[in-house]
Short mmCIF file of C-alpha atoms and ligand atoms in Angstrom, two decimals:
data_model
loop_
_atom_site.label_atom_id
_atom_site.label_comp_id
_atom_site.label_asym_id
_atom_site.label_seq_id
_atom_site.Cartn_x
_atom_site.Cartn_y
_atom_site.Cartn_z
CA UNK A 56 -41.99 -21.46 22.44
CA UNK A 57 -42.15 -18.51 20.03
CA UNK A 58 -44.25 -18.29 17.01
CA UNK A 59 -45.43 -16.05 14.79
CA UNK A 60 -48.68 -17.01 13.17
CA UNK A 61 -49.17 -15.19 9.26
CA UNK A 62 -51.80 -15.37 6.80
CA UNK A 63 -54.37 -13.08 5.56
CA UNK A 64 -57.04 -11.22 7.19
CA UNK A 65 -59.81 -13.92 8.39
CA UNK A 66 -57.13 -16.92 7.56
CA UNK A 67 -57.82 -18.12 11.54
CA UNK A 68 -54.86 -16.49 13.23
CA UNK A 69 -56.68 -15.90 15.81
CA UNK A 70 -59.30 -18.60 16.17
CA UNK A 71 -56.16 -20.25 15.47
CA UNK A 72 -54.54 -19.00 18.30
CA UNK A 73 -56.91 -19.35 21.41
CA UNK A 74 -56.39 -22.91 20.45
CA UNK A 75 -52.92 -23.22 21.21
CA UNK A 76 -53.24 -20.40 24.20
CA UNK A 77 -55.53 -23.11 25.82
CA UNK A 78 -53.66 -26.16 24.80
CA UNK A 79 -50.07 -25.16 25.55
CA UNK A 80 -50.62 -21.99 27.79
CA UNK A 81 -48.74 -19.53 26.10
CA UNK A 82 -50.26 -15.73 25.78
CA UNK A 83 -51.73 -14.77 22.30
CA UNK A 84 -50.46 -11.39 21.47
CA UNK A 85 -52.47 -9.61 18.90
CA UNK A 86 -52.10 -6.46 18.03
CA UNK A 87 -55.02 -5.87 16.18
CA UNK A 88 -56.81 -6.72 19.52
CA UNK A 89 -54.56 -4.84 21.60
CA UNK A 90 -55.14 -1.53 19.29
CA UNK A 91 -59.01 -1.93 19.08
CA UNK A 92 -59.16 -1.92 22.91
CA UNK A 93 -56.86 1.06 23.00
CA UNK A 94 -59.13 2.69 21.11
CA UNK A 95 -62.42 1.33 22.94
CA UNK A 96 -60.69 2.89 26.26
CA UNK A 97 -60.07 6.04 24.75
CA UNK A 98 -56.20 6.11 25.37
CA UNK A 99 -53.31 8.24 23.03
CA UNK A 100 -52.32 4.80 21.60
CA UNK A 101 -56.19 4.15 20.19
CA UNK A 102 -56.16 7.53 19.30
CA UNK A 103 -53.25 7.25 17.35
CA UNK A 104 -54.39 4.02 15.70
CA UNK A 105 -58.51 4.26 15.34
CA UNK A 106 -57.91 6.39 11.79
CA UNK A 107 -55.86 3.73 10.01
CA UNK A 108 -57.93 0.57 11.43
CA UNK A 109 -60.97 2.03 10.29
CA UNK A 110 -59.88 2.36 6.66
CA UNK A 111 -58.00 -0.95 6.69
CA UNK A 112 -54.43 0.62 6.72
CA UNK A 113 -51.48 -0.56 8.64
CA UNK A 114 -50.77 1.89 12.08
CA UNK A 115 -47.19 2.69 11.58
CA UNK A 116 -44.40 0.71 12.15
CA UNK A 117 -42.60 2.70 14.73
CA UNK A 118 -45.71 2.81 16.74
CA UNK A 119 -46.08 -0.98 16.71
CA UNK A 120 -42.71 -1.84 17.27
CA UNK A 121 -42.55 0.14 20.42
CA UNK A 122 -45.88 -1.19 21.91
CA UNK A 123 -44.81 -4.66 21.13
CA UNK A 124 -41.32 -3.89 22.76
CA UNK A 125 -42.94 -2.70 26.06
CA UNK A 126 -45.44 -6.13 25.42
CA UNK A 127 -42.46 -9.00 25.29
CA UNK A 128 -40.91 -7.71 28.16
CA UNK A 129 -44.32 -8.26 30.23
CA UNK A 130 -43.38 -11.28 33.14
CA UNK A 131 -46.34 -13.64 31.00
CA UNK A 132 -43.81 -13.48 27.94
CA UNK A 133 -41.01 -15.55 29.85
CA UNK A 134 -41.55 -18.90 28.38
CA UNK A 135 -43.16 -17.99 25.03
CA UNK A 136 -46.05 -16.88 22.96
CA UNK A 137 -48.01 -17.05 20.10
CA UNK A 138 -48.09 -13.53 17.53
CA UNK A 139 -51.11 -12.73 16.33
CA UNK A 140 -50.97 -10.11 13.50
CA UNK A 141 -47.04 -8.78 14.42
CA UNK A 142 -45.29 -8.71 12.59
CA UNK A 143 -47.01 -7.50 9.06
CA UNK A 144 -43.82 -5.32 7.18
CA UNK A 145 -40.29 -6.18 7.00
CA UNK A 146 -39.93 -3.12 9.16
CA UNK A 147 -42.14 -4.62 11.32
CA UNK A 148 -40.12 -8.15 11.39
CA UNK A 149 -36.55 -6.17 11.62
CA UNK A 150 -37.75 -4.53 14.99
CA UNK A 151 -38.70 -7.97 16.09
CA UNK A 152 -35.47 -9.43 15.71
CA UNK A 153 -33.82 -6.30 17.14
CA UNK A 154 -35.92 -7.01 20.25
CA UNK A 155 -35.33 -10.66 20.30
CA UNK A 156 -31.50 -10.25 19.95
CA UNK A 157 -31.49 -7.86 22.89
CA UNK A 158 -33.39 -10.59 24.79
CA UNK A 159 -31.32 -13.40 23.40
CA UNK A 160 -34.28 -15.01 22.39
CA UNK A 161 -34.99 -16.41 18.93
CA UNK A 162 -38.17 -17.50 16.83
CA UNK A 163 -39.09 -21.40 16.79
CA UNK A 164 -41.85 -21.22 13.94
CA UNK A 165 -43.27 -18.56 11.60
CA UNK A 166 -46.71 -20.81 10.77
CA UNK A 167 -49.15 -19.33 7.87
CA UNK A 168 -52.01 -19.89 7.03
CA UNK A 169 -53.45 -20.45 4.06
CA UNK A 170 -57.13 -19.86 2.53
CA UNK A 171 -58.54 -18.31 -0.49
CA UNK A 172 -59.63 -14.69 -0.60
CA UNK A 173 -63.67 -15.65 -1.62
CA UNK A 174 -63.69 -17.56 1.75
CA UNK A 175 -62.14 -14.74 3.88
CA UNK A 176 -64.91 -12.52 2.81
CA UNK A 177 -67.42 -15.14 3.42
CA UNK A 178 -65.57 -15.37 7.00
CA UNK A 179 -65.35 -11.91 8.03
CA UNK A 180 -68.70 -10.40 7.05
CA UNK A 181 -70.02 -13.27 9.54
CA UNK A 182 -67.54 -12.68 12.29
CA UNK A 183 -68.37 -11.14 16.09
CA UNK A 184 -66.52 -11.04 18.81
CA UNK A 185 -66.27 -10.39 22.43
CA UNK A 186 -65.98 -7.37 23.74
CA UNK A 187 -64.72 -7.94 27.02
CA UNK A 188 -62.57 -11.58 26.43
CA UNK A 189 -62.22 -11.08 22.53
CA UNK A 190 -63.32 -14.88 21.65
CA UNK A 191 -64.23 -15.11 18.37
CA UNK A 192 -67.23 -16.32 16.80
CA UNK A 193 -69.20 -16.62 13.13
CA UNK A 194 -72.97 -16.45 12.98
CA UNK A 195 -72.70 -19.90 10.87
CA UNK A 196 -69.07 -21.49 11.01
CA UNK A 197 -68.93 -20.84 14.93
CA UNK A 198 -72.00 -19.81 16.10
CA UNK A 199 -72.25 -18.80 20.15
CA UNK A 200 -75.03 -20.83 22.24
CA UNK A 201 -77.00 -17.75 22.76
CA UNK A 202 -77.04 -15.43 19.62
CA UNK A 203 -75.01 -12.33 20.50
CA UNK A 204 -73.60 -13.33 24.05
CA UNK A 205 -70.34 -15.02 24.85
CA UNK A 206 -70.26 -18.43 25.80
CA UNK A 207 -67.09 -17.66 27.99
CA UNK A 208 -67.95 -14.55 29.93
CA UNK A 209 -71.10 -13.61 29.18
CA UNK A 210 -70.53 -10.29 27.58
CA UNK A 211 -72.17 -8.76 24.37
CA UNK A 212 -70.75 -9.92 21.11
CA UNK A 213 -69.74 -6.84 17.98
CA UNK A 214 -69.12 -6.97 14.81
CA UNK A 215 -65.29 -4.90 13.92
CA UNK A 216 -66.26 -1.60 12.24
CA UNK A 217 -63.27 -3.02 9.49
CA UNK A 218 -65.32 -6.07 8.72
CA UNK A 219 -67.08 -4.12 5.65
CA UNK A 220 -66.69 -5.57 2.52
CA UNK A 221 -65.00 -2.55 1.35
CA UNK A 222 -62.18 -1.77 4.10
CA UNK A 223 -61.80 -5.54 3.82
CA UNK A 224 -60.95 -5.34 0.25
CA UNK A 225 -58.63 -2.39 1.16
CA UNK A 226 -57.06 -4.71 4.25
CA UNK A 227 -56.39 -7.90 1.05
CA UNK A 228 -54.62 -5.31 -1.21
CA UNK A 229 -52.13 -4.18 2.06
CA UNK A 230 -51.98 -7.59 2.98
CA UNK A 231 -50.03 -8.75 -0.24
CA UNK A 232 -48.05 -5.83 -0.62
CA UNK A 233 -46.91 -5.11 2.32
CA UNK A 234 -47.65 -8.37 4.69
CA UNK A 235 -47.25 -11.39 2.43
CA UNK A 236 -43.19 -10.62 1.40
CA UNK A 237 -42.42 -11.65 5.17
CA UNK A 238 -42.72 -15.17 3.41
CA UNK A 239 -39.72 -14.83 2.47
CA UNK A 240 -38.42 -12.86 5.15
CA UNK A 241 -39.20 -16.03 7.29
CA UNK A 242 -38.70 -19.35 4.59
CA UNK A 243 -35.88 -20.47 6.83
CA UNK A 244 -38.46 -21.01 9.63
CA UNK A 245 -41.81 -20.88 7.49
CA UNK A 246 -44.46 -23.98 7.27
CA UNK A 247 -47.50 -23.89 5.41
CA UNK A 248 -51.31 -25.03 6.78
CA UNK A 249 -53.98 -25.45 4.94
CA UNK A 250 -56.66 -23.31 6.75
CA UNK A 251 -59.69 -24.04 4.27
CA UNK A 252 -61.08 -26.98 6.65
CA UNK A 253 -62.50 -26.95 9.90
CA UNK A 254 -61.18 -25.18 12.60
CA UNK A 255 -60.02 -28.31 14.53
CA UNK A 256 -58.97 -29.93 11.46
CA UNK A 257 -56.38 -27.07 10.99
CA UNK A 258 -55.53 -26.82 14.70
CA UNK A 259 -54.05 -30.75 14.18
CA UNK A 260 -51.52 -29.53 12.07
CA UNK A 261 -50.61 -26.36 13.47
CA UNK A 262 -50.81 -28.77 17.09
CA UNK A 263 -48.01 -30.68 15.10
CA UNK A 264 -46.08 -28.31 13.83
CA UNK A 265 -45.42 -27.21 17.13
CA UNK A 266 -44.63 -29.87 18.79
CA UNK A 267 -41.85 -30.46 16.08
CA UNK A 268 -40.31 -27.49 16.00
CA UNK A 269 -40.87 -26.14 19.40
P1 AP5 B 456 -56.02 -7.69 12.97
O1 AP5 B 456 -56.95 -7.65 14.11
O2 AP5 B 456 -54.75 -8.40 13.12
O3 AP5 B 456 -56.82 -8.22 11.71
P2 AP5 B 456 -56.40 -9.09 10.43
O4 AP5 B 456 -54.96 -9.38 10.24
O5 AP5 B 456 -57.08 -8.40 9.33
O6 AP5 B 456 -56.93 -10.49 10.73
P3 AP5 B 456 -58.30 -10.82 11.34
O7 AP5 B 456 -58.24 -10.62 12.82
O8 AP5 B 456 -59.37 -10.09 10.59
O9 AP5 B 456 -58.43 -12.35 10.97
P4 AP5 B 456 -57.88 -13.66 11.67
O10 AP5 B 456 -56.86 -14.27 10.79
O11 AP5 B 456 -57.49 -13.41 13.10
O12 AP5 B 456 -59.18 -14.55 11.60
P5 AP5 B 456 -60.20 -15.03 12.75
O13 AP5 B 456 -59.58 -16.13 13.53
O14 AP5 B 456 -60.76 -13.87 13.49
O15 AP5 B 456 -55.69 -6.21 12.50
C1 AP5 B 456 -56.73 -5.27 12.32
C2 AP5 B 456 -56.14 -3.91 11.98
O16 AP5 B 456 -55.32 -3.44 13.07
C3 AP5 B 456 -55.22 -3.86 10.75
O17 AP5 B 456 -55.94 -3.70 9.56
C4 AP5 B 456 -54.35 -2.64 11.10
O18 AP5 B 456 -55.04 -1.44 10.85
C5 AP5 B 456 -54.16 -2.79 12.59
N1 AP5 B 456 -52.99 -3.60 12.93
C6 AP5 B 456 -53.00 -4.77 13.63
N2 AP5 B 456 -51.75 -5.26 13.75
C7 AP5 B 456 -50.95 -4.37 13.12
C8 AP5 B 456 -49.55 -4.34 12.87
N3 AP5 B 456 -48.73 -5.30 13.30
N4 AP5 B 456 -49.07 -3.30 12.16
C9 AP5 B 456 -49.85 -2.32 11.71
N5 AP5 B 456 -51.18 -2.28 11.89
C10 AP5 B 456 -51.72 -3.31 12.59
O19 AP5 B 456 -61.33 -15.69 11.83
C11 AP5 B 456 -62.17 -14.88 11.01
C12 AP5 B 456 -63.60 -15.43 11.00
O20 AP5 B 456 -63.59 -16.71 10.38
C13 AP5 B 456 -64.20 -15.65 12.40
O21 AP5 B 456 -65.56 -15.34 12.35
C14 AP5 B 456 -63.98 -17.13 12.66
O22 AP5 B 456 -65.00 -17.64 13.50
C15 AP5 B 456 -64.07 -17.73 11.26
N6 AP5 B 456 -63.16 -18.87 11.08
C16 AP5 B 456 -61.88 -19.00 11.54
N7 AP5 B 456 -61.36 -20.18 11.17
C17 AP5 B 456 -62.32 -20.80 10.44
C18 AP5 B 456 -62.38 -22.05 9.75
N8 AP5 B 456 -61.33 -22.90 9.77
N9 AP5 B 456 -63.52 -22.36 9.09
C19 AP5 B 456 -64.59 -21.51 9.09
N10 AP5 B 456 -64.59 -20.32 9.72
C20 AP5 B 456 -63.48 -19.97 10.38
MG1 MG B 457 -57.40 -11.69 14.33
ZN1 ZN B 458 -66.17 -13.10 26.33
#
């Protein structure tokens, strides 16, 4: 099972997919959250990638393409998994398939999600997350029991440093230029959701989708 989950920044790719880590028990790789704990541990990788995070720009492709190289060849990548923000440029998606060919592996399902730009704003200047397990959570839409701790381990909840209205703006504008042509790159395997409903809602048809093509 190998999917690539698109859509904009705050569509639900990830909310999106801890669902479908916990229902089918594939690993989520995300590579925004693998780059903000690089950078959280101090290592040459978060380094390398805190400047362009931090001003909504893309880390460079060669960069990405050779962490996510070293990633899918991890033993938890044997029968699947979910991607999470990888790939975002056709240079991006090229590497991927180079990878994939070497491992004679293939994509199932490119899934994207859809919602409008108003609501991602709404979505992101609410967002927190875990610091230690990276759950996700909105003040309002997905509120923790106990404001500011996670329910799953406890730890302290923080807001992304690129969840100001401004480098969010900035993250849109790279989104459709440089993100949104893999549409294309993918229509052979591409299937739309509708991600402007409730969480669970949207998990039904991704859930679906899935289970058809996977
Ligand atoms: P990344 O971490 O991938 O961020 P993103 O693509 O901007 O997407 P988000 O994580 O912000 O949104 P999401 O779709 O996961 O939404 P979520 O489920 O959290 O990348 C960050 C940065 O890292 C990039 O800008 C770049 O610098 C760098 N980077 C990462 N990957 C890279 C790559 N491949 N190449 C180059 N650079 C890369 O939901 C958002 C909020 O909405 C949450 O609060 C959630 O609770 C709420 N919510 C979710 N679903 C719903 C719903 N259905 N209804 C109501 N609220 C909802
Ligand atoms: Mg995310
Ligand atoms: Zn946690």
């Amino acid at each position: 099972m190998r999917v690539v989950l698109l859509g904009a920044p705050g569509s639900g790719k990830g909310t999106q997919g801890e669902r479908i880590t916990k229902k089918y028990g594939i690993p989520q790789l995300s590579t925004g959250d693998i780059l903000r704990k690089a950078i959280r541990e101090g290592t040459e990788l978060g380094a390398k990638a805190k400047g362009f995070i931090n001003k909504g720009e893309l880390v460079p492709d060669l960069v990405i393409v050779g962490l996510m190289a070293a990633r899918l060849a991890e033993a938890d990548c044997r029968n699947g998994y979910i991607l999470d923000g990888f790939p975002r440029t056709i240079g991006q998606a090229k590497g991927l398939d180079e990878i994939l060919n070497k491992m004679k592996f293939r994509l199932d399902a490119a899934i994207c999600i859809n919602v409008s730009e108003e609501s991602v704003v709404l979505r992101l200047g609410g967002r927190r997350q875990c610091s230690k397990c990276s759950t996700i959570y909105h003040v309002e839409f997905q509120p923790p029991k106990k404001t500011g701790i996670c329910d799953k381990c406890g730890s302290e909840l923080y807001q992304r440093d690129d969840d100001k209205e401004e480098t969010i703006r900035n993250r849109l504008k790279i989104y459709r230029s440089e993100t949104a042509p893999l549409m294309d790159y993918y229509k052979d395997i591409l299937h739309d959701v509708d991600g402007a409903r409730d969480p669970a809602e949207v998990f039904k048809d991704v859930s679906s989708l899935i289970e058809k093509f996977c």
